[in-house]
Each structure stands twice: as structure tokens, then as C-alpha cells.
Amino acid sequence: MESTRTRILLADDHALVRRGLRLILDAEPDLTVVAEASDGAEAVEAARSEAVDLAILDIAMPRMTGIQAAREISRRTPGIRILILSMYDNEQYFFEALKAGASGYVLKSVADQDLLEACRAAMRGEPFLYPGAVTALIRDYLQRARQGERVPDSILTPREEEIVKLIAEGNSAKEIAETLFISAKTVDRHRANILQKLGMRDRLDLTRYAIRAGLVEP
């Protein structure tokens, strides 16, 4: 069983915080803390010398911040997944963390709820984003689109793009349902998800998005 557990490096300059987080992590059958560090430089060293799958790094540490440590760990030992722990719901920190190679950003205030989910998401190769971070990402995405920058690949699924295209072309929910052989209720659910993902309000917003994304001709 031991070999299937995710081996974790925990870095925080407060021993009390480390102890609390360790208790949460070690209580899980699939997670185990194998190394601790009290600053970023120690964390980089531990990531090199220990057999570690996942590094959980506090953002604010002496000698080297969690972001700097994440950058170093990503460069030296790219196989290790990284989560950043922060007291701050701060967009700048969040984007810096992603740029440094972190696959998740966890707020300390809700670490007892979010940390385990974040660890498992990271090990599945999925990003972990708290709700405020999702909003920040979408805002950034739309800002880039408005400025005419090349936006990253769509945050919508192919089916959602299909529905946006049909909405933008003026089809009703009933017509979309018939075209795609799904129920009108499913169309409504997709539409609600799309609006939420894109931070938009109505058909007009979706039509503008569809034109920008090249789904329909202006």
C-alpha cells in the first residue's frame, strides 16, 4: 500500500501550520508527508534529495518564496507536481504561481477543505482552482480577447462550442435540441454552464463571443 501513496514535501516557515497540515494529509490512505522544509531553499534541496511526488509550498517563506522555489523545482525536477499555499486571494500571486509551474493554488483559510482535493487533482494532472481564481482566469481570458491577443485554446468543450454557435445563429432551445438530438432541458443546462464559464449574461454576449471565437461569421 505504501508504494501507492502520494509522497509529499510540505514547506511552510511556521512549524505549527506544518504540523496541522501534516495531520490532515497523513490521515488519508493515499497521501503521506515524507519531507518538511521551513523555507524555499530547503524545499528545493528536499525536492532533489527525497523521493517526492508532490510539493506543497507556502507562498511567503524566508530566503526563497514559494513561487521562487516552485520555479526552481520545476526546472530541476520537472516530474514533481506543485501546489502553492497562500493566505491571500490575490490574482497576481495566483498567475505567478501558474507561471512558476504550480498546478494548483490553495487558500490557507480553507486548506482543511480544499487541500486534499487539490493534492489528488494535481496527481491526476488536473489544475486545482478555488472559485475566485476561476473568475480571475476567465476575466484575464476575456480581457485578452477584447484586446485582440491570441487567446488560449477554448475553455469550452466541443459540445458547448456547438451550442454557442447555434445560439448565435438565432436558434431557439427547441431547435437546438432537435438539431443535436438532445432534450431542450439539456440545452438549457449547457447554456447556463456556458454563461457561467464565460462570465456572461445573455444571448447578445454569447453572440459577440461566437464572432470573436470564429464560430460564426460577423
mmCIF file with all atom_site columns, C-alpha atoms in Angstrom:
data_model
loop_
_atom_site.group_PDB
_atom_site.id
_atom_site.type_symbol
_atom_site.label_atom_id
_atom_site.label_alt_id
_atom_site.label_comp_id
_atom_site.label_asym_id
_atom_site.label_entity_id
_atom_site.label_seq_id
_atom_site.pdbx_PDB_ins_code
_atom_site.Cartn_x
_atom_site.Cartn_y
_atom_site.Cartn_z
_atom_site.occupancy
_atom_site.B_iso_or_equiv
_atom_site.pdbx_formal_charge
_atom_site.auth_seq_id
_atom_site.auth_comp_id
_atom_site.auth_asym_id
_atom_site.auth_atom_id
_atom_site.pdbx_PDB_model_num
ATOM 1   C CA . MET A 1 1   ? 0.000   0.000  0.000   1.00 0.00 ? 1   MET A CA 1
ATOM 2   C CA . GLU A 1 2   ? 2.824   2.358  0.938   1.00 0.00 ? 2   GLU A CA 1
ATOM 3   C CA . SER A 1 3   ? 4.167   2.487  -2.628  1.00 0.00 ? 3   SER A CA 1
ATOM 4   C CA . THR A 1 4   ? 0.829   3.718  -4.000  1.00 0.00 ? 4   THR A CA 1
ATOM 5   C CA . ARG A 1 5   ? 0.683   6.674  -1.632  1.00 0.00 ? 5   ARG A CA 1
ATOM 6   C CA . THR A 1 6   ? 1.496   10.130 -2.959  1.00 0.00 ? 6   THR A CA 1
ATOM 7   C CA . ARG A 1 7   ? 4.765   11.219 -1.301  1.00 0.00 ? 7   ARG A CA 1
ATOM 8   C CA . ILE A 1 8   ? 4.507   14.836 -0.229  1.00 0.00 ? 8   ILE A CA 1
ATOM 9   C CA . LEU A 1 9   ? 7.040   17.544 0.592   1.00 0.00 ? 9   LEU A CA 1
ATOM 10  C CA . LEU A 1 10  ? 5.484   20.165 2.885   1.00 0.00 ? 10  LEU A CA 1
ATOM 11  C CA . ALA A 1 11  ? 7.148   23.583 3.062   1.00 0.00 ? 11  ALA A CA 1
ATOM 12  C CA . ASP A 1 12  ? 5.986   26.326 5.441   1.00 0.00 ? 12  ASP A CA 1
ATOM 13  C CA . ASP A 1 13  ? 8.027   28.510 7.770   1.00 0.00 ? 13  ASP A CA 1
ATOM 14  C CA . HIS A 1 14  ? 5.549   28.038 10.642  1.00 0.00 ? 14  HIS A CA 1
ATOM 15  C CA . ALA A 1 15  ? 6.070   24.704 12.408  1.00 0.00 ? 15  ALA A CA 1
ATOM 16  C CA . LEU A 1 16  ? 2.538   24.838 13.806  1.00 0.00 ? 16  LEU A CA 1
ATOM 17  C CA . VAL A 1 17  ? 0.999   25.218 10.332  1.00 0.00 ? 17  VAL A CA 1
ATOM 18  C CA . ARG A 1 18  ? 3.142   22.347 9.032   1.00 0.00 ? 18  ARG A CA 1
ATOM 19  C CA . ARG A 1 19  ? 2.021   20.147 11.900  1.00 0.00 ? 19  ARG A CA 1
ATOM 20  C CA . GLY A 1 20  ? -1.653  20.931 11.245  1.00 0.00 ? 20  GLY A CA 1
ATOM 21  C CA . LEU A 1 21  ? -1.370  20.286 7.519   1.00 0.00 ? 21  LEU A CA 1
ATOM 22  C CA . ARG A 1 22  ? 0.611   17.115 8.120   1.00 0.00 ? 22  ARG A CA 1
ATOM 23  C CA . LEU A 1 23  ? -2.156  15.768 10.360  1.00 0.00 ? 23  LEU A CA 1
ATOM 24  C CA . ILE A 1 24  ? -4.732  16.392 7.611   1.00 0.00 ? 24  ILE A CA 1
ATOM 25  C CA . LEU A 1 25  ? -2.565  14.770 4.914   1.00 0.00 ? 25  LEU A CA 1
ATOM 26  C CA . ASP A 1 26  ? -1.244  11.783 6.861   1.00 0.00 ? 26  ASP A CA 1
ATOM 27  C CA . ALA A 1 27  ? -4.777  10.830 7.926   1.00 0.00 ? 27  ALA A CA 1
ATOM 28  C CA . GLU A 1 28  ? -5.543  9.945  4.294   1.00 0.00 ? 28  GLU A CA 1
ATOM 29  C CA . PRO A 1 29  ? -4.799  6.418  2.995   1.00 0.00 ? 29  PRO A CA 1
ATOM 30  C CA . ASP A 1 30  ? -3.415  7.689  -0.338  1.00 0.00 ? 30  ASP A CA 1
ATOM 31  C CA . LEU A 1 31  ? -1.246  10.579 0.939   1.00 0.00 ? 31  LEU A CA 1
ATOM 32  C CA . THR A 1 32  ? 1.862   10.710 3.119   1.00 0.00 ? 32  THR A CA 1
ATOM 33  C CA . VAL A 1 33  ? 4.244   13.521 4.091   1.00 0.00 ? 33  VAL A CA 1
ATOM 34  C CA . VAL A 1 34  ? 7.812   12.277 3.571   1.00 0.00 ? 34  VAL A CA 1
ATOM 35  C CA . ALA A 1 35  ? 9.695   15.573 3.944   1.00 0.00 ? 35  ALA A CA 1
ATOM 36  C CA . GLU A 1 36  ? 9.288   19.005 5.531   1.00 0.00 ? 36  GLU A CA 1
ATOM 37  C CA . ALA A 1 37  ? 11.020  22.323 4.890   1.00 0.00 ? 37  ALA A CA 1
ATOM 38  C CA . SER A 1 38  ? 10.885  25.665 6.701   1.00 0.00 ? 38  SER A CA 1
ATOM 39  C CA . ASP A 1 39  ? 11.909  27.853 3.763   1.00 0.00 ? 39  ASP A CA 1
ATOM 40  C CA . GLY A 1 40  ? 12.050  27.832 -0.034  1.00 0.00 ? 40  GLY A CA 1
ATOM 41  C CA . ALA A 1 41  ? 15.738  26.943 -0.324  1.00 0.00 ? 41  ALA A CA 1
ATOM 42  C CA . GLU A 1 42  ? 15.263  23.935 1.981   1.00 0.00 ? 42  GLU A CA 1
ATOM 43  C CA . ALA A 1 43  ? 12.267  22.898 -0.109  1.00 0.00 ? 43  ALA A CA 1
ATOM 44  C CA . VAL A 1 44  ? 14.306  22.944 -3.341  1.00 0.00 ? 44  VAL A CA 1
ATOM 45  C CA . GLU A 1 45  ? 17.001  20.835 -1.663  1.00 0.00 ? 45  GLU A CA 1
ATOM 46  C CA . ALA A 1 46  ? 14.470  18.366 -0.231  1.00 0.00 ? 46  ALA A CA 1
ATOM 47  C CA . ALA A 1 47  ? 12.777  18.011 -3.629  1.00 0.00 ? 47  ALA A CA 1
ATOM 48  C CA . ARG A 1 48  ? 16.134  16.965 -5.080  1.00 0.00 ? 48  ARG A CA 1
ATOM 49  C CA . SER A 1 49  ? 17.247  14.607 -2.341  1.00 0.00 ? 49  SER A CA 1
ATOM 50  C CA . GLU A 1 50  ? 13.956  12.912 -1.365  1.00 0.00 ? 50  GLU A CA 1
ATOM 51  C CA . ALA A 1 51  ? 11.674  10.710 -3.446  1.00 0.00 ? 51  ALA A CA 1
ATOM 52  C CA . VAL A 1 52  ? 8.803   13.188 -3.711  1.00 0.00 ? 52  VAL A CA 1
ATOM 53  C CA . ASP A 1 53  ? 5.718   13.184 -5.972  1.00 0.00 ? 53  ASP A CA 1
ATOM 54  C CA . LEU A 1 54  ? 4.129   16.439 -4.831  1.00 0.00 ? 54  LEU A CA 1
ATOM 55  C CA . ALA A 1 55  ? 5.484   19.633 -3.244  1.00 0.00 ? 55  ALA A CA 1
ATOM 56  C CA . ILE A 1 56  ? 3.128   21.850 -1.222  1.00 0.00 ? 56  ILE A CA 1
ATOM 57  C CA . LEU A 1 57  ? 4.796   25.257 -0.863  1.00 0.00 ? 57  LEU A CA 1
ATOM 58  C CA . ASP A 1 58  ? 3.725   28.209 1.249   1.00 0.00 ? 58  ASP A CA 1
ATOM 59  C CA . ILE A 1 59  ? 3.946   31.354 -0.865  1.00 0.00 ? 59  ILE A CA 1
ATOM 60  C CA . ALA A 1 60  ? 5.559   33.559 1.823   1.00 0.00 ? 60  ALA A CA 1
ATOM 61  C CA . MET A 1 61  ? 8.754   31.957 3.139   1.00 0.00 ? 61  MET A CA 1
ATOM 62  C CA . PRO A 1 62  ? 12.164  33.386 4.073   1.00 0.00 ? 62  PRO A CA 1
ATOM 63  C CA . ARG A 1 63  ? 15.305  33.009 1.897   1.00 0.00 ? 63  ARG A CA 1
ATOM 64  C CA . MET A 1 64  ? 13.236  31.962 -1.104  1.00 0.00 ? 64  MET A CA 1
ATOM 65  C CA . THR A 1 65  ? 9.484   32.387 -1.630  1.00 0.00 ? 65  THR A CA 1
ATOM 66  C CA . GLY A 1 66  ? 7.189   29.530 -2.588  1.00 0.00 ? 66  GLY A CA 1
ATOM 67  C CA . ILE A 1 67  ? 6.980   30.962 -6.108  1.00 0.00 ? 67  ILE A CA 1
ATOM 68  C CA . GLN A 1 68  ? 10.773  31.049 -6.471  1.00 0.00 ? 68  GLN A CA 1
ATOM 69  C CA . ALA A 1 69  ? 11.016  27.547 -5.037  1.00 0.00 ? 69  ALA A CA 1
ATOM 70  C CA . ALA A 1 70  ? 8.319   26.329 -7.453  1.00 0.00 ? 70  ALA A CA 1
ATOM 71  C CA . ARG A 1 71  ? 10.294  27.782 -10.358 1.00 0.00 ? 71  ARG A CA 1
ATOM 72  C CA . GLU A 1 72  ? 13.485  26.016 -9.210  1.00 0.00 ? 72  GLU A CA 1
ATOM 73  C CA . ILE A 1 73  ? 11.768  22.700 -8.503  1.00 0.00 ? 73  ILE A CA 1
ATOM 74  C CA . SER A 1 74  ? 10.027  22.790 -11.922 1.00 0.00 ? 74  SER A CA 1
ATOM 75  C CA . ARG A 1 75  ? 13.385  23.419 -13.577 1.00 0.00 ? 75  ARG A CA 1
ATOM 76  C CA . ARG A 1 76  ? 15.454  20.851 -11.659 1.00 0.00 ? 76  ARG A CA 1
ATOM 77  C CA . THR A 1 77  ? 12.915  18.088 -11.032 1.00 0.00 ? 77  THR A CA 1
ATOM 78  C CA . PRO A 1 78  ? 10.111  18.574 -13.566 1.00 0.00 ? 78  PRO A CA 1
ATOM 79  C CA . GLY A 1 79  ? 8.366   15.329 -12.590 1.00 0.00 ? 79  GLY A CA 1
ATOM 80  C CA . ILE A 1 80  ? 7.259   16.758 -9.231  1.00 0.00 ? 80  ILE A CA 1
ATOM 81  C CA . ARG A 1 81  ? 3.767   18.273 -9.091  1.00 0.00 ? 81  ARG A CA 1
ATOM 82  C CA . ILE A 1 82  ? 3.460   21.554 -7.180  1.00 0.00 ? 82  ILE A CA 1
ATOM 83  C CA . LEU A 1 83  ? 0.722   23.236 -5.127  1.00 0.00 ? 83  LEU A CA 1
ATOM 84  C CA . ILE A 1 84  ? 1.039   26.760 -3.753  1.00 0.00 ? 84  ILE A CA 1
ATOM 85  C CA . LEU A 1 85  ? -0.465  27.593 -0.353  1.00 0.00 ? 85  LEU A CA 1
ATOM 86  C CA . SER A 1 86  ? -1.399  31.195 0.286   1.00 0.00 ? 86  SER A CA 1
ATOM 87  C CA . MET A 1 87  ? -3.176  33.366 2.813   1.00 0.00 ? 87  MET A CA 1
ATOM 88  C CA . TYR A 1 88  ? -4.015  35.767 0.010   1.00 0.00 ? 88  TYR A CA 1
ATOM 89  C CA . ASP A 1 89  ? -6.778  35.608 -2.559  1.00 0.00 ? 89  ASP A CA 1
ATOM 90  C CA . ASN A 1 90  ? -4.565  37.645 -4.876  1.00 0.00 ? 90  ASN A CA 1
ATOM 91  C CA . GLU A 1 91  ? -4.776  37.438 -8.664  1.00 0.00 ? 91  GLU A CA 1
ATOM 92  C CA . GLN A 1 92  ? -1.157  38.474 -9.174  1.00 0.00 ? 92  GLN A CA 1
ATOM 93  C CA . TYR A 1 93  ? 0.151   35.733 -6.859  1.00 0.00 ? 93  TYR A CA 1
ATOM 94  C CA . PHE A 1 94  ? -2.177  33.235 -8.466  1.00 0.00 ? 94  PHE A CA 1
ATOM 95  C CA . PHE A 1 95  ? -0.946  33.976 -12.007 1.00 0.00 ? 95  PHE A CA 1
ATOM 96  C CA . GLU A 1 96  ? 2.694   33.987 -10.834 1.00 0.00 ? 96  GLU A CA 1
ATOM 97  C CA . ALA A 1 97  ? 2.128   30.575 -9.234  1.00 0.00 ? 97  ALA A CA 1
ATOM 98  C CA . LEU A 1 98  ? 0.784   29.144 -12.509 1.00 0.00 ? 98  LEU A CA 1
ATOM 99  C CA . LYS A 1 99  ? 3.684   30.658 -14.449 1.00 0.00 ? 99  LYS A CA 1
ATOM 100 C CA . ALA A 1 100 ? 6.139   29.120 -11.977 1.00 0.00 ? 100 ALA A CA 1
ATOM 101 C CA . GLY A 1 101 ? 4.788   25.661 -12.755 1.00 0.00 ? 101 GLY A CA 1
ATOM 102 C CA . ALA A 1 102 ? 2.247   25.127 -9.964  1.00 0.00 ? 102 ALA A CA 1
ATOM 103 C CA . SER A 1 103 ? -0.813  23.074 -10.843 1.00 0.00 ? 103 SER A CA 1
ATOM 104 C CA . GLY A 1 104 ? -2.909  24.500 -8.031  1.00 0.00 ? 104 GLY A CA 1
ATOM 105 C CA . TYR A 1 105 ? -3.337  27.439 -5.663  1.00 0.00 ? 105 TYR A CA 1
ATOM 106 C CA . VAL A 1 106 ? -4.929  26.698 -2.279  1.00 0.00 ? 106 VAL A CA 1
ATOM 107 C CA . LEU A 1 107 ? -6.074  29.325 0.214   1.00 0.00 ? 107 LEU A CA 1
ATOM 108 C CA . LYS A 1 108 ? -4.874  28.575 3.749   1.00 0.00 ? 108 LYS A CA 1
ATOM 109 C CA . SER A 1 109 ? -8.191  29.748 5.192   1.00 0.00 ? 109 SER A CA 1
ATOM 110 C CA . VAL A 1 110 ? -9.936  26.759 3.578   1.00 0.00 ? 110 VAL A CA 1
ATOM 111 C CA . ALA A 1 111 ? -6.978  24.359 3.365   1.00 0.00 ? 111 ALA A CA 1
ATOM 112 C CA . ASP A 1 112 ? -8.750  21.856 5.621   1.00 0.00 ? 112 ASP A CA 1
ATOM 113 C CA . GLN A 1 113 ? -11.478 21.551 2.939   1.00 0.00 ? 113 GLN A CA 1
ATOM 114 C CA . ASP A 1 114 ? -9.538  22.129 -0.277  1.00 0.00 ? 114 ASP A CA 1
ATOM 115 C CA . LEU A 1 115 ? -6.062  20.703 0.255   1.00 0.00 ? 115 LEU A CA 1
ATOM 116 C CA . LEU A 1 116 ? -6.900  17.015 -0.124  1.00 0.00 ? 116 LEU A CA 1
ATOM 117 C CA . GLU A 1 117 ? -8.907  17.632 -3.285  1.00 0.00 ? 117 GLU A CA 1
ATOM 118 C CA . ALA A 1 118 ? -6.069  19.805 -4.633  1.00 0.00 ? 118 ALA A CA 1
ATOM 119 C CA . CYS A 1 119 ? -3.459  17.078 -3.954  1.00 0.00 ? 119 CYS A CA 1
ATOM 120 C CA . ARG A 1 120 ? -5.499  14.469 -5.792  1.00 0.00 ? 120 ARG A CA 1
ATOM 121 C CA . ALA A 1 121 ? -6.255  16.800 -8.707  1.00 0.00 ? 121 ALA A CA 1
ATOM 122 C CA . ALA A 1 122 ? -2.537  17.625 -9.046  1.00 0.00 ? 122 ALA A CA 1
ATOM 123 C CA . MET A 1 123 ? -1.626  13.940 -9.128  1.00 0.00 ? 123 MET A CA 1
ATOM 124 C CA . ARG A 1 124 ? -4.253  13.333 -11.837 1.00 0.00 ? 124 ARG A CA 1
ATOM 125 C CA . GLY A 1 125 ? -2.591  16.087 -13.852 1.00 0.00 ? 125 GLY A CA 1
ATOM 126 C CA . GLU A 1 126 ? -5.536  18.448 -13.402 1.00 0.00 ? 126 GLU A CA 1
ATOM 127 C CA . PRO A 1 127 ? -5.381  22.050 -12.177 1.00 0.00 ? 127 PRO A CA 1
ATOM 128 C CA . PHE A 1 128 ? -6.976  22.935 -8.853  1.00 0.00 ? 128 PHE A CA 1
ATOM 129 C CA . LEU A 1 129 ? -8.508  26.412 -8.751  1.00 0.00 ? 129 LEU A CA 1
ATOM 130 C CA . TYR A 1 130 ? -10.603 27.909 -5.965  1.00 0.00 ? 130 TYR A CA 1
ATOM 131 C CA . PRO A 1 131 ? -13.705 29.835 -7.199  1.00 0.00 ? 131 PRO A CA 1
ATOM 132 C CA . GLY A 1 132 ? -12.064 33.298 -7.051  1.00 0.00 ? 132 GLY A CA 1
ATOM 133 C CA . ALA A 1 133 ? -9.191  32.020 -9.175  1.00 0.00 ? 133 ALA A CA 1
ATOM 134 C CA . VAL A 1 134 ? -11.553 30.670 -11.812 1.00 0.00 ? 134 VAL A CA 1
ATOM 135 C CA . THR A 1 135 ? -13.153 34.121 -12.042 1.00 0.00 ? 135 THR A CA 1
ATOM 136 C CA . ALA A 1 136 ? -9.700  35.721 -12.369 1.00 0.00 ? 136 ALA A CA 1
ATOM 137 C CA . LEU A 1 137 ? -8.725  33.322 -15.152 1.00 0.00 ? 137 LEU A CA 1
ATOM 138 C CA . ILE A 1 138 ? -11.910 33.979 -17.107 1.00 0.00 ? 138 ILE A CA 1
ATOM 139 C CA . ARG A 1 139 ? -11.555 37.739 -16.654 1.00 0.00 ? 139 ARG A CA 1
ATOM 140 C CA . ASP A 1 140 ? -7.978  37.539 -17.919 1.00 0.00 ? 140 ASP A CA 1
ATOM 141 C CA . TYR A 1 141 ? -9.080  35.374 -20.861 1.00 0.00 ? 141 TYR A CA 1
ATOM 142 C CA . LEU A 1 142 ? -11.817 37.818 -21.876 1.00 0.00 ? 142 LEU A CA 1
ATOM 143 C CA . GLN A 1 143 ? -9.511  40.801 -21.402 1.00 0.00 ? 143 GLN A CA 1
ATOM 144 C CA . ARG A 1 144 ? -7.006  39.243 -23.834 1.00 0.00 ? 144 ARG A CA 1
ATOM 145 C CA . ALA A 1 145 ? -9.791  38.525 -26.294 1.00 0.00 ? 145 ALA A CA 1
ATOM 146 C CA . ARG A 1 146 ? -11.017 42.119 -26.139 1.00 0.00 ? 146 ARG A CA 1
ATOM 147 C CA . GLN A 1 147 ? -7.512  43.393 -26.774 1.00 0.00 ? 147 GLN A CA 1
ATOM 148 C CA . GLY A 1 148 ? -7.248  41.155 -29.814 1.00 0.00 ? 148 GLY A CA 1
ATOM 149 C CA . GLU A 1 149 ? -4.467  38.977 -28.363 1.00 0.00 ? 149 GLU A CA 1
ATOM 150 C CA . ARG A 1 150 ? -4.335  35.350 -29.347 1.00 0.00 ? 150 ARG A CA 1
ATOM 151 C CA . VAL A 1 151 ? -6.413  33.664 -26.667 1.00 0.00 ? 151 VAL A CA 1
ATOM 152 C CA . PRO A 1 152 ? -5.554  30.178 -25.435 1.00 0.00 ? 152 PRO A CA 1
ATOM 153 C CA . ASP A 1 153 ? -7.497  27.186 -26.707 1.00 0.00 ? 153 ASP A CA 1
ATOM 154 C CA . SER A 1 154 ? -11.177 27.470 -25.886 1.00 0.00 ? 154 SER A CA 1
ATOM 155 C CA . ILE A 1 155 ? -12.274 26.918 -22.309 1.00 0.00 ? 155 ILE A CA 1
ATOM 156 C CA . LEU A 1 156 ? -15.494 25.465 -23.722 1.00 0.00 ? 156 LEU A CA 1
ATOM 157 C CA . THR A 1 157 ? -15.973 21.816 -24.628 1.00 0.00 ? 157 THR A CA 1
ATOM 158 C CA . PRO A 1 158 ? -16.666 20.986 -28.317 1.00 0.00 ? 158 PRO A CA 1
ATOM 159 C CA . ARG A 1 159 ? -20.357 20.384 -27.481 1.00 0.00 ? 159 ARG A CA 1
ATOM 160 C CA . GLU A 1 160 ? -20.585 23.763 -25.692 1.00 0.00 ? 160 GLU A CA 1
ATOM 161 C CA . GLU A 1 161 ? -18.994 25.480 -28.709 1.00 0.00 ? 161 GLU A CA 1
ATOM 162 C CA . GLU A 1 162 ? -21.563 23.778 -30.920 1.00 0.00 ? 162 GLU A CA 1
ATOM 163 C CA . ILE A 1 163 ? -24.371 25.158 -28.747 1.00 0.00 ? 163 ILE A CA 1
ATOM 164 C CA . VAL A 1 164 ? -22.876 28.689 -28.665 1.00 0.00 ? 164 VAL A CA 1
ATOM 165 C CA . LYS A 1 165 ? -22.695 28.620 -32.471 1.00 0.00 ? 165 LYS A CA 1
ATOM 166 C CA . LEU A 1 166 ? -26.343 27.560 -32.763 1.00 0.00 ? 166 LEU A CA 1
ATOM 167 C CA . ILE A 1 167 ? -27.476 30.172 -30.221 1.00 0.00 ? 167 ILE A CA 1
ATOM 168 C CA . ALA A 1 168 ? -25.507 32.870 -32.059 1.00 0.00 ? 168 ALA A CA 1
ATOM 169 C CA . GLU A 1 169 ? -27.177 31.817 -35.309 1.00 0.00 ? 169 GLU A CA 1
ATOM 170 C CA . GLY A 1 170 ? -30.543 32.585 -33.719 1.00 0.00 ? 170 GLY A CA 1
ATOM 171 C CA . ASN A 1 171 ? -31.832 29.078 -32.971 1.00 0.00 ? 171 ASN A CA 1
ATOM 172 C CA . SER A 1 172 ? -34.232 28.521 -30.074 1.00 0.00 ? 172 SER A CA 1
ATOM 173 C CA . ALA A 1 173 ? -33.554 25.921 -27.365 1.00 0.00 ? 173 ALA A CA 1
ATOM 174 C CA . LYS A 1 174 ? -36.147 23.650 -29.016 1.00 0.00 ? 174 LYS A CA 1
ATOM 175 C CA . GLU A 1 175 ? -34.470 23.966 -32.431 1.00 0.00 ? 175 GLU A CA 1
ATOM 176 C CA . ILE A 1 176 ? -31.015 23.318 -30.938 1.00 0.00 ? 176 ILE A CA 1
ATOM 177 C CA . ALA A 1 177 ? -32.385 20.252 -29.128 1.00 0.00 ? 177 ALA A CA 1
ATOM 178 C CA . GLU A 1 178 ? -33.778 18.870 -32.405 1.00 0.00 ? 178 GLU A CA 1
ATOM 179 C CA . THR A 1 179 ? -30.563 19.593 -34.312 1.00 0.00 ? 179 THR A CA 1
ATOM 180 C CA . LEU A 1 180 ? -28.333 17.877 -31.692 1.00 0.00 ? 180 LEU A CA 1
ATOM 181 C CA . PHE A 1 181 ? -30.823 15.098 -30.762 1.00 0.00 ? 181 PHE A CA 1
ATOM 182 C CA . ILE A 1 182 ? -30.843 16.133 -27.083 1.00 0.00 ? 182 ILE A CA 1
ATOM 183 C CA . SER A 1 183 ? -33.608 17.471 -24.826 1.00 0.00 ? 183 SER A CA 1
ATOM 184 C CA . ALA A 1 184 ? -34.401 21.179 -24.506 1.00 0.00 ? 184 ALA A CA 1
ATOM 185 C CA . LYS A 1 185 ? -33.632 20.836 -20.778 1.00 0.00 ? 185 LYS A CA 1
ATOM 186 C CA . THR A 1 186 ? -30.095 19.631 -21.631 1.00 0.00 ? 186 THR A CA 1
ATOM 187 C CA . VAL A 1 187 ? -29.673 22.616 -23.964 1.00 0.00 ? 187 VAL A CA 1
ATOM 188 C CA . ASP A 1 188 ? -30.710 24.961 -21.127 1.00 0.00 ? 188 ASP A CA 1
ATOM 189 C CA . ARG A 1 189 ? -28.244 23.293 -18.760 1.00 0.00 ? 189 ARG A CA 1
ATOM 190 C CA . HIS A 1 190 ? -25.416 23.650 -21.291 1.00 0.00 ? 190 HIS A CA 1
ATOM 191 C CA . ARG A 1 191 ? -26.371 27.310 -21.868 1.00 0.00 ? 191 ARG A CA 1
ATOM 192 C CA . ALA A 1 192 ? -26.286 28.042 -18.108 1.00 0.00 ? 192 ALA A CA 1
ATOM 193 C CA . ASN A 1 193 ? -22.851 26.354 -17.809 1.00 0.00 ? 193 ASN A CA 1
ATOM 194 C CA . ILE A 1 194 ? -21.516 28.305 -20.789 1.00 0.00 ? 194 ILE A CA 1
ATOM 195 C CA . LEU A 1 195 ? -22.706 31.657 -19.407 1.00 0.00 ? 195 LEU A CA 1
ATOM 196 C CA . GLN A 1 196 ? -21.140 30.853 -16.038 1.00 0.00 ? 196 GLN A CA 1
ATOM 197 C CA . LYS A 1 197 ? -17.828 29.720 -17.561 1.00 0.00 ? 197 LYS A CA 1
ATOM 198 C CA . LEU A 1 198 ? -17.552 32.841 -19.698 1.00 0.00 ? 198 LEU A CA 1
ATOM 199 C CA . GLY A 1 199 ? -18.876 35.240 -17.057 1.00 0.00 ? 199 GLY A CA 1
ATOM 200 C CA . MET A 1 200 ? -21.593 36.402 -19.458 1.00 0.00 ? 200 MET A CA 1
ATOM 201 C CA . ARG A 1 201 ? -25.269 37.289 -19.068 1.00 0.00 ? 201 ARG A CA 1
ATOM 202 C CA . ASP A 1 202 ? -27.280 36.707 -22.232 1.00 0.00 ? 202 ASP A CA 1
ATOM 203 C CA . ARG A 1 203 ? -27.603 35.746 -25.902 1.00 0.00 ? 203 ARG A CA 1
ATOM 204 C CA . LEU A 1 204 ? -26.063 39.045 -27.051 1.00 0.00 ? 204 LEU A CA 1
ATOM 205 C CA . ASP A 1 205 ? -22.882 38.375 -25.035 1.00 0.00 ? 205 ASP A CA 1
ATOM 206 C CA . LEU A 1 206 ? -22.741 34.831 -26.405 1.00 0.00 ? 206 LEU A CA 1
ATOM 207 C CA . THR A 1 207 ? -23.171 36.078 -29.981 1.00 0.00 ? 207 THR A CA 1
ATOM 208 C CA . ARG A 1 208 ? -20.284 38.532 -29.541 1.00 0.00 ? 208 ARG A CA 1
ATOM 209 C CA . TYR A 1 209 ? -18.181 35.717 -28.084 1.00 0.00 ? 209 TYR A CA 1
ATOM 210 C CA . ALA A 1 210 ? -19.067 33.396 -31.004 1.00 0.00 ? 210 ALA A CA 1
ATOM 211 C CA . ILE A 1 211 ? -17.974 36.064 -33.530 1.00 0.00 ? 211 ILE A CA 1
ATOM 212 C CA . ARG A 1 212 ? -14.710 36.680 -31.641 1.00 0.00 ? 212 ARG A CA 1
ATOM 213 C CA . ALA A 1 213 ? -14.014 32.963 -31.339 1.00 0.00 ? 213 ALA A CA 1
ATOM 214 C CA . GLY A 1 214 ? -14.631 32.489 -35.065 1.00 0.00 ? 214 GLY A CA 1
ATOM 215 C CA . LEU A 1 215 ? -17.632 30.198 -34.527 1.00 0.00 ? 215 LEU A CA 1
ATOM 216 C CA . VAL A 1 216 ? -19.909 32.353 -36.699 1.00 0.00 ? 216 VAL A CA 1
ATOM 217 C CA . GLU A 1 217 ? -19.401 34.996 -39.366 1.00 0.00 ? 217 GLU A CA 1
ATOM 218 C CA . PRO A 1 218 ? -19.964 38.589 -38.175 1.00 0.00 ? 218 PRO A CA 1
#
